[in-house]
Amino acid sequence: MDFDLTPEEEAFRSDVRTFLDENLPPEGERDAMFPLRWSTLVREKGWVGFSWPKEVGGGGGTLMEQAILKEELANRRAPALGSCIMGLAWVGPALIQYGTQEQKDRFIGDILDSKYQWCTGYSEPDIGSDLASLQCKGERQGDDYVVNGQKIWTSLAQWAKWMILLVRTDNATEKKHDGITCLLVEMDSPGITVSPIANMSKQPFFAEVFFDNVKVPVENLLGKEGQGWQITIGALANERSGISEIAGLLWELDLLKKLVKESRVGGKPAREDTRIRRKVAEFETRIAAMKYNGQRYLTKQIRGEPVGSETSVNKLHTAHLEKYMSEFALELQGSYGCLAPGSKAALERGRWQKEALGWCTAVIGGGTPNIQRNIIAERILGLPHD
Ligand SMILES: Cc1cc2nc3c(=O)[nH]c(=O)nc-3n(C[C@H](O)[C@H](O)[C@H](O)COP(=O)(O)OP(=O)(O)OC[C@H]3O[C@@H](n4cnc5c(N)ncnc54)[C@H](O)[C@@H]3O)c2cc1C
């Protein structure tokens, strides 16, 4: 791994900094219209989908430039580049790799413009971790696939216009992975029912989705029939590397340090308590380890080597850190930590309470910690299965 940037990369970093100096006000000075201005600006600048090829409307940036861009944006607490969350994170990359020209023309521009949301239909009741056992059926009938079955925990389903969906098209394959196919499904197709599920912080963030003889035109098949598993492995690696990005964690760590400086424990400043200092140091060390691990797989990507299982290491760290950092912040607040999010007396209107209740997104979404441990054990360390 080479930590030094080339002169071109240094010049790119300097251009990014100049642009941010000129266009990104400090956090406290951003007005209500700023997010809209920002999304137009960064789209015009070519930063949304920055590493996607120019032929599909992306920025044509190198992976290293993309990493520099993300780092500079995170340092300034810049808003996200585009709001089409799953479209930008994994549907777009899957379309670029497996989509037909017609599919690329139809979807990629809209994803880059964040015109609407996508959702992801993988998990089913009783089938989450063992995804390859999925049962939702897609049967080819003439020019359509007819879909019957159910998905669950589908994030954003009630707001999404399109879904990237996995169905079983063949029950007779030797390996269950080979009978899975990926379809692109319009959410207002006749026969789809979306039933929101409230999570423990009462947000209806995800939903059950029922399919009753839903017709999906064959032109919405992504890749080939039976190639769904291969497409999904790539998408999950993208999801896990996205979940594992350290920018958000570094920001939380800064807020946590501020909280430590302002808190008192047992009548003394919290920062004088050895146990508390050790905890903060542990969080900081783990985030630094994640940074260098991330650079390892960035180096592999730059060399054109496939990246998959490695992303599980940082996914596991993120799961741990998201949970324990927010719980630690509540502990520091003493009895104030019990106040409900939104309560007037809660510190920062309960931002840490919300974080503490939202940990399951980072912990379970994209695959549970046990599943990441299995992947690390079997595919990275080469340990025996049984
Ligand atoms: C916030 C959130 C958002 C989500 N969004 C989506 C989405 O948009 N689309 C979608 O399709 N899904 C989504 N999911 C579903 C998520 O992918 C699944 O919940 C997850 O894969 C786990 O599956 P499960 O819930 O069926 O749990 P199970 O697979 O039943 O697991 C239960 C427990 O058993 C353990 N376990 C299971 N198998 C093994 C094993 N082989 N070895 C060791 N331990 C094991 C697990 O680690 C876990 O602790 C979301 C989940 C959450 C929490």
Coordinates of C-alpha atoms and ligand atoms in Angstrom, one line a residue:
M1 CA 0.0 0.0 0.0
D2 CA 1.4 3.4 -1.0
F3 CA 0.3 6.3 1.2
D4 CA 1.9 9.0 -0.9
L5 CA -0.3 10.8 -3.4
T6 CA 0.9 11.5 -7.0
P7 CA 1.3 15.2 -8.0
E8 CA -2.0 14.9 -10.0
E9 CA -3.8 13.6 -6.9
E10 CA -2.4 16.4 -4.7
A11 CA -3.6 18.9 -7.4
F12 CA -7.0 17.3 -7.3
R13 CA -7.2 17.6 -3.5
S14 CA -6.3 21.2 -3.7
D15 CA -9.0 21.8 -6.3
V16 CA -11.6 20.2 -4.1
R17 CA -10.5 22.3 -1.1
T18 CA -10.8 25.5 -3.2
F19 CA -14.2 24.5 -4.4
L20 CA -15.3 23.8 -0.8
D21 CA -13.9 27.1 0.5
E22 CA -15.9 28.9 -2.2
N23 CA -19.1 27.0 -2.0
L24 CA -19.6 25.3 1.3
P25 CA -20.5 27.5 4.3
P26 CA -19.6 26.2 7.8
E27 CA -22.3 24.0 9.3
G28 CA -24.0 26.6 11.5
E29 CA -24.3 29.1 8.6
R30 CA -26.3 26.9 6.2
D31 CA -29.8 28.1 5.5
A32 CA -32.9 25.9 4.8
M33 CA -32.4 26.2 1.0
F34 CA -28.7 25.2 1.2
P35 CA -29.3 21.4 0.6
L36 CA -31.1 22.2 -2.7
R37 CA -28.3 24.5 -3.8
W38 CA -25.7 22.0 -2.8
S39 CA -27.3 19.1 -4.7
T40 CA -27.4 21.2 -7.9
L41 CA -23.8 22.4 -7.4
V42 CA -22.3 19.0 -6.9
R43 CA -24.3 17.4 -9.7
E44 CA -23.0 20.1 -12.1
K45 CA -19.5 19.6 -10.8
G46 CA -19.8 15.9 -11.7
W47 CA -19.2 14.7 -8.1
V48 CA -22.4 12.6 -7.9
G49 CA -21.4 9.2 -9.1
F50 CA -17.9 10.6 -9.3
S51 CA -16.1 7.3 -10.0
W52 CA -18.7 6.1 -12.5
P53 CA -17.7 6.1 -16.2
K54 CA -18.3 9.3 -18.1
E55 CA -20.2 7.3 -20.8
V56 CA -23.0 6.7 -18.3
G57 CA -23.0 10.3 -17.0
G58 CA -20.6 9.7 -14.1
G59 CA -17.6 11.9 -13.2
G60 CA -15.0 9.5 -14.6
G61 CA -12.8 10.0 -11.5
T62 CA -10.3 7.4 -10.3
L63 CA -10.9 5.4 -7.2
M64 CA -8.1 7.3 -5.4
E65 CA -9.7 10.6 -6.4
Q66 CA -13.0 9.4 -5.1
A67 CA -11.4 8.5 -1.8
I68 CA -9.8 12.0 -1.6
L69 CA -13.1 13.6 -2.5
K70 CA -15.0 11.7 0.3
E71 CA -12.3 12.5 2.8
E72 CA -12.4 16.3 2.1
L73 CA -16.2 16.3 2.1
A74 CA -16.3 14.5 5.4
N75 CA -13.7 16.9 7.0
R76 CA -16.0 19.8 6.2
R77 CA -19.2 18.0 7.3
A78 CA -20.6 18.4 3.8
P79 CA -24.1 17.0 3.0
A80 CA -24.3 13.7 1.1
L81 CA -23.7 13.8 -2.7
G82 CA -27.2 13.0 -4.0
S83 CA -30.1 11.6 -2.1
C84 CA -30.9 8.5 -4.0
I85 CA -29.4 6.3 -1.3
M86 CA -29.5 2.7 -2.6
G87 CA -29.5 3.8 -6.3
L88 CA -26.1 5.5 -5.8
A89 CA -24.7 2.9 -3.4
W90 CA -25.4 -0.4 -5.2
V91 CA -28.2 -0.3 -7.9
G92 CA -26.1 2.1 -10.1
P93 CA -22.9 0.1 -9.8
A94 CA -24.9 -3.1 -10.6
L95 CA -26.5 -1.5 -13.6
I96 CA -23.1 -0.3 -14.9
Q97 CA -21.7 -3.8 -14.6
Y98 CA -24.7 -6.0 -15.7
G99 CA -27.3 -3.7 -17.2
T100 CA -28.2 -3.5 -20.9
Q101 CA -27.6 -0.2 -22.7
E102 CA -31.4 0.4 -22.6
Q103 CA -31.4 -0.1 -18.8
K104 CA -28.4 2.2 -18.3
D105 CA -30.1 4.9 -20.4
R106 CA -33.4 4.5 -18.6
F107 CA -32.1 4.5 -15.0
I108 CA -28.6 5.9 -14.4
G109 CA -29.4 9.6 -15.3
D110 CA -32.3 9.5 -12.8
I111 CA -30.2 8.0 -10.1
L112 CA -27.5 10.6 -10.6
D113 CA -30.2 13.3 -10.5
S114 CA -31.7 11.7 -7.3
K115 CA -35.2 11.8 -9.0
Y116 CA -36.6 9.0 -6.9
Q117 CA -35.7 6.3 -4.4
W118 CA -34.9 2.7 -5.0
C119 CA -35.5 -0.1 -2.4
T120 CA -33.9 -3.6 -2.1
G121 CA -36.1 -6.8 -2.0
Y122 CA -33.8 -9.5 -0.6
S123 CA -35.0 -10.6 2.9
E124 CA -38.1 -12.8 3.3
P125 CA -39.9 -13.9 6.5
D126 CA -37.6 -16.6 8.0
I127 CA -34.9 -15.9 5.3
G128 CA -32.5 -13.2 6.1
S129 CA -29.0 -14.4 6.8
D130 CA -29.5 -17.5 4.7
L131 CA -30.4 -15.4 1.7
A132 CA -29.7 -18.1 -0.9
S133 CA -32.7 -20.0 0.4
L134 CA -35.2 -17.3 -0.7
Q135 CA -38.6 -18.5 -2.0
C136 CA -40.3 -15.5 -3.7
K137 CA -41.1 -17.0 -7.1
G138 CA -40.5 -15.5 -10.6
E139 CA -42.0 -17.5 -13.4
R140 CA -41.4 -16.7 -17.0
Q141 CA -44.7 -16.4 -18.9
G142 CA -44.2 -15.0 -22.5
D143 CA -42.6 -11.6 -22.3
D144 CA -43.0 -11.3 -18.5
Y145 CA -41.8 -12.7 -15.2
V146 CA -44.8 -13.3 -12.9
V147 CA -43.8 -12.7 -9.3
N148 CA -45.5 -14.3 -6.3
G149 CA -44.4 -14.2 -2.7
Q150 CA -43.3 -11.8 0.1
K151 CA -40.3 -9.7 1.1
I152 CA -39.7 -8.1 4.5
W153 CA -37.6 -5.4 6.2
T154 CA -37.6 -3.6 2.9
S155 CA -36.1 -0.2 3.7
L156 CA -37.8 2.8 2.1
A157 CA -40.3 0.6 0.3
Q158 CA -43.2 2.9 0.9
W159 CA -41.4 5.8 -0.8
A160 CA -39.4 4.0 -3.5
K161 CA -40.4 4.1 -7.2
W162 CA -38.3 1.1 -8.1
M163 CA -37.1 -2.1 -6.4
I164 CA -34.1 -4.3 -7.1
L165 CA -35.6 -7.7 -6.4
L166 CA -34.3 -11.2 -6.0
V167 CA -36.6 -14.1 -7.1
R168 CA -36.3 -17.8 -7.5
T169 CA -36.7 -18.7 -11.1
D170 CA -35.4 -22.3 -10.9
N171 CA -36.0 -24.8 -8.1
A172 CA -34.1 -27.7 -9.7
T173 CA -30.5 -26.3 -9.7
E174 CA -27.9 -28.4 -7.9
K175 CA -26.8 -25.3 -5.9
K176 CA -29.6 -23.1 -4.5
H177 CA -27.6 -20.0 -5.4
D178 CA -27.9 -20.7 -9.1
G179 CA -31.7 -20.5 -9.3
I180 CA -31.8 -16.9 -8.3
T181 CA -32.6 -14.0 -10.7
C182 CA -32.5 -10.2 -10.3
L183 CA -35.4 -8.1 -11.5
L184 CA -36.0 -4.4 -11.6
V185 CA -39.6 -3.8 -10.5
E186 CA -41.7 -0.7 -10.6
M187 CA -43.3 -0.3 -7.2
D188 CA -46.7 0.8 -8.5
S189 CA -47.1 -2.4 -10.6
P190 CA -50.5 -4.0 -10.1
G191 CA -50.4 -6.8 -7.5
I192 CA -47.8 -5.1 -5.1
T193 CA -48.9 -4.3 -1.6
V194 CA -46.6 -2.4 0.8
S195 CA -47.3 -2.7 4.5
P196 CA -45.0 -0.4 6.6
I197 CA -43.4 -1.8 9.8
A198 CA -42.6 0.7 12.6
N199 CA -39.1 0.2 14.2
M200 CA -38.4 0.5 17.9
S201 CA -38.0 4.3 17.6
K202 CA -41.5 4.3 16.1
Q203 CA -40.3 5.2 12.6
P204 CA -42.0 3.3 9.7
F205 CA -38.6 3.1 8.0
F206 CA -39.1 -0.4 6.5
A207 CA -42.0 -2.5 5.2
E208 CA -43.4 -5.9 4.2
V209 CA -43.9 -6.1 0.5
F210 CA -46.4 -8.7 -1.0
F211 CA -46.4 -9.8 -4.6
D212 CA -49.6 -11.2 -6.1
N213 CA -49.1 -12.2 -9.8
V214 CA -47.0 -9.1 -10.4
K215 CA -46.0 -8.9 -14.1
V216 CA -42.4 -7.7 -14.6
P217 CA -41.5 -7.2 -18.3
V218 CA -38.5 -9.3 -19.4
E219 CA -36.6 -6.2 -20.4
N220 CA -36.4 -5.5 -16.6
L221 CA -34.2 -8.6 -16.0
L222 CA -30.8 -7.5 -14.7
G223 CA -28.0 -9.6 -16.0
K224 CA -29.0 -13.2 -17.1
E225 CA -31.6 -15.5 -15.6
G226 CA -29.8 -17.3 -12.7
Q227 CA -27.2 -14.6 -12.3
G228 CA -28.9 -12.9 -9.3
W229 CA -26.6 -14.3 -6.7
Q230 CA -23.4 -13.0 -8.4
I231 CA -25.0 -9.6 -8.8
T232 CA -26.0 -9.5 -5.2
I233 CA -22.6 -10.5 -3.8
G234 CA -21.2 -7.4 -5.5
A235 CA -24.1 -5.2 -4.3
L236 CA -23.7 -6.5 -0.7
A237 CA -19.9 -5.7 -0.8
N238 CA -20.8 -2.2 -1.9
E239 CA -23.5 -1.9 0.8
R240 CA -21.0 -3.2 3.5
S241 CA -18.2 -0.9 2.4
G242 CA -20.7 2.0 2.4
I243 CA -21.9 1.2 5.9
S244 CA -18.3 1.0 7.0
E245 CA -17.2 4.4 5.9
I246 CA -15.5 6.1 8.8
A247 CA -16.6 9.7 8.1
G248 CA -19.8 9.4 10.2
L249 CA -17.9 7.6 13.0
L250 CA -15.2 10.3 13.2
W251 CA -17.9 13.0 13.4
E252 CA -19.6 11.1 16.2
L253 CA -16.3 10.7 18.0
D254 CA -15.8 14.5 17.9
L255 CA -19.2 15.0 19.4
L256 CA -18.5 12.4 22.0
K257 CA -15.2 14.1 23.0
K258 CA -17.1 17.4 23.3
L259 CA -19.6 15.6 25.6
V260 CA -16.9 14.2 27.7
K261 CA -15.3 17.7 28.1
E262 CA -18.6 19.1 29.2
S263 CA -19.7 16.2 31.6
R264 CA -19.0 15.5 35.2
V265 CA -19.0 12.1 36.7
G266 CA -19.0 11.5 40.5
G267 CA -18.6 15.2 41.1
K268 CA -15.4 15.5 39.0
P269 CA -14.9 16.4 35.3
A270 CA -15.5 13.3 33.2
R271 CA -12.2 13.8 31.3
E272 CA -10.3 13.1 34.5
D273 CA -11.8 9.6 34.9
T274 CA -9.4 6.9 33.7
R275 CA -12.1 4.5 32.6
I276 CA -13.7 7.2 30.4
R277 CA -10.4 8.2 28.9
R278 CA -9.7 4.6 28.1
K279 CA -13.1 4.1 26.4
V280 CA -12.5 7.2 24.2
A281 CA -9.1 6.0 23.3
E282 CA -10.5 2.5 22.4
F283 CA -13.1 4.1 20.1
E284 CA -10.4 6.2 18.4
T285 CA -8.0 3.3 17.9
R286 CA -10.8 1.1 16.4
I287 CA -11.7 3.9 13.9
A288 CA -8.0 4.3 13.0
A289 CA -7.8 0.5 12.4
M290 CA -10.9 0.8 10.2
K291 CA -9.3 3.6 8.2
Y292 CA -6.2 1.5 7.4
N293 CA -8.2 -1.6 6.7
G294 CA -10.3 0.5 4.3
Q295 CA -7.1 1.7 2.6
R296 CA -6.1 -2.0 2.2
Y297 CA -9.2 -2.8 0.1
L298 CA -8.9 0.5 -1.7
T299 CA -5.4 -0.6 -2.8
K300 CA -6.8 -3.9 -4.0
Q301 CA -9.5 -2.1 -6.0
I302 CA -6.9 0.2 -7.6
R303 CA -4.9 -2.8 -8.6
G304 CA -8.1 -4.2 -10.2
E305 CA -8.3 -7.1 -7.8
P306 CA -11.8 -8.2 -6.7
V307 CA -12.9 -7.0 -3.2
G308 CA -15.7 -8.8 -1.4
S309 CA -15.1 -10.6 2.0
E310 CA -12.7 -7.9 3.2
T311 CA -15.5 -5.4 3.6
S312 CA -16.9 -7.6 6.4
V313 CA -14.1 -6.6 8.8
N314 CA -15.1 -2.9 8.8
K315 CA -18.8 -3.8 8.8
L316 CA -18.2 -5.6 12.0
H317 CA -16.3 -2.7 13.6
T318 CA -19.0 -0.3 12.5
A319 CA -21.7 -2.4 14.1
H320 CA -19.7 -2.4 17.4
L321 CA -18.8 1.3 17.4
E322 CA -22.3 2.6 16.4
K323 CA -23.8 0.7 19.3
Y324 CA -21.2 1.3 22.0
M325 CA -20.4 4.9 21.3
S326 CA -24.1 6.0 21.5
E327 CA -24.7 3.9 24.7
F328 CA -21.6 5.4 26.2
A329 CA -22.9 8.9 25.4
L330 CA -26.2 8.0 27.2
E331 CA -24.2 6.7 30.2
L332 CA -22.3 10.0 30.4
Q333 CA -25.5 11.9 30.6
G334 CA -26.7 10.0 33.7
S335 CA -30.4 10.2 34.3
Y336 CA -30.8 12.7 31.3
G337 CA -29.9 9.8 29.1
C338 CA -33.3 8.3 29.8
L339 CA -35.2 11.2 28.3
A340 CA -37.1 10.5 25.1
P341 CA -35.8 11.9 21.8
G342 CA -37.5 15.2 21.2
S343 CA -37.9 16.0 24.9
K344 CA -37.0 19.7 25.6
A345 CA -34.7 18.8 28.5
A346 CA -32.8 16.1 26.5
L347 CA -29.3 17.1 25.4
E348 CA -29.3 18.2 21.7
R349 CA -33.0 17.2 21.6
G350 CA -32.0 13.6 22.1
R351 CA -29.6 13.0 19.3
W352 CA -27.8 10.3 21.3
Q353 CA -31.0 8.6 22.2
K354 CA -31.9 8.5 18.5
E355 CA -28.5 7.1 17.7
A356 CA -28.8 4.5 20.5
L357 CA -32.2 3.3 19.2
G358 CA -31.0 3.3 15.6
W359 CA -28.0 1.0 16.0
C360 CA -29.8 -2.0 14.4
T361 CA -29.5 -0.3 11.0
A362 CA -25.7 -0.6 11.1
V363 CA -25.7 -3.8 13.1
I364 CA -28.3 -6.0 11.3
G365 CA -28.8 -4.2 7.9
G366 CA -26.4 -5.6 5.3
G367 CA -25.9 -8.8 7.3
T368 CA -25.5 -9.5 11.1
P369 CA -22.2 -9.6 13.1
N370 CA -22.3 -13.4 13.3
I371 CA -22.6 -13.6 9.5
Q372 CA -19.6 -11.2 9.1
R373 CA -17.6 -13.3 11.6
N374 CA -18.5 -16.5 9.5
I375 CA -17.3 -14.7 6.3
I376 CA -14.1 -13.6 7.9
A377 CA -13.4 -17.0 9.4
E378 CA -14.1 -19.0 6.2
R379 CA -13.2 -16.7 3.3
I380 CA -10.4 -14.5 4.8
L381 CA -8.8 -16.8 7.5
G382 CA -9.6 -20.0 5.6
L383 CA -10.8 -21.8 8.7
P384 CA -12.8 -25.0 8.2
H385 CA -16.6 -24.8 8.0
D386 CA -17.4 -27.3 10.7
Ligands
LIG1 C1 -32.6 -1.4 9.7 C2 -32.7 -2.6 8.8 C3 -32.9 -2.4 7.5 C4 -33.0 -3.5 6.6 N1 -33.2 -3.2 5.3 C5 -33.3 -4.2 4.4 C6 -33.6 -4.0 3.0 O1 -33.7 -2.8 2.6 N2 -33.8 -5.0 2.2 C7 -33.7 -6.3 2.7 O2 -33.9 -7.2 1.9 N3 -33.5 -6.6 4.0 C8 -33.3 -5.6 4.9 N4 -33.0 -5.8 6.2 C9 -33.0 -7.2 6.6 C10 -31.7 -7.7 7.0 O3 -30.8 -7.9 5.9 C11 -31.9 -9.0 7.8 O4 -32.6 -8.7 9.0 C12 -30.6 -9.7 8.2 O5 -29.9 -10.2 7.0 C13 -30.8 -10.8 9.2 O6 -31.8 -11.7 8.8 P1 -32.9 -12.1 9.8 O7 -33.6 -10.9 10.3 O8 -33.8 -13.1 9.1 O9 -32.2 -12.8 11.0 P2 -31.8 -14.4 11.1 O10 -31.0 -14.7 9.8 O11 -32.9 -15.2 11.5 O12 -30.7 -14.3 12.3 C14 -31.1 -14.3 13.7 C15 -29.8 -14.5 14.5 O13 -29.2 -15.7 14.2 C16 -27.8 -15.5 13.8 N5 -27.5 -16.4 12.7 C17 -28.2 -16.7 11.6 N6 -27.5 -17.5 10.8 C18 -26.3 -17.8 11.4 C19 -25.2 -18.6 11.1 N7 -25.1 -19.3 9.9 N8 -24.1 -18.6 11.9 C20 -24.2 -17.9 13.1 N9 -25.2 -17.1 13.4 C21 -26.3 -17.1 12.6 C22 -27.8 -14.0 13.3 O14 -26.5 -13.5 13.4 C23 -28.8 -13.4 14.2 O15 -28.2 -13.0 15.4 C24 -32.9 -4.8 7.1 C25 -32.7 -5.0 8.5 C26 -32.6 -3.9 9.3 C27 -32.5 -4.2 10.8

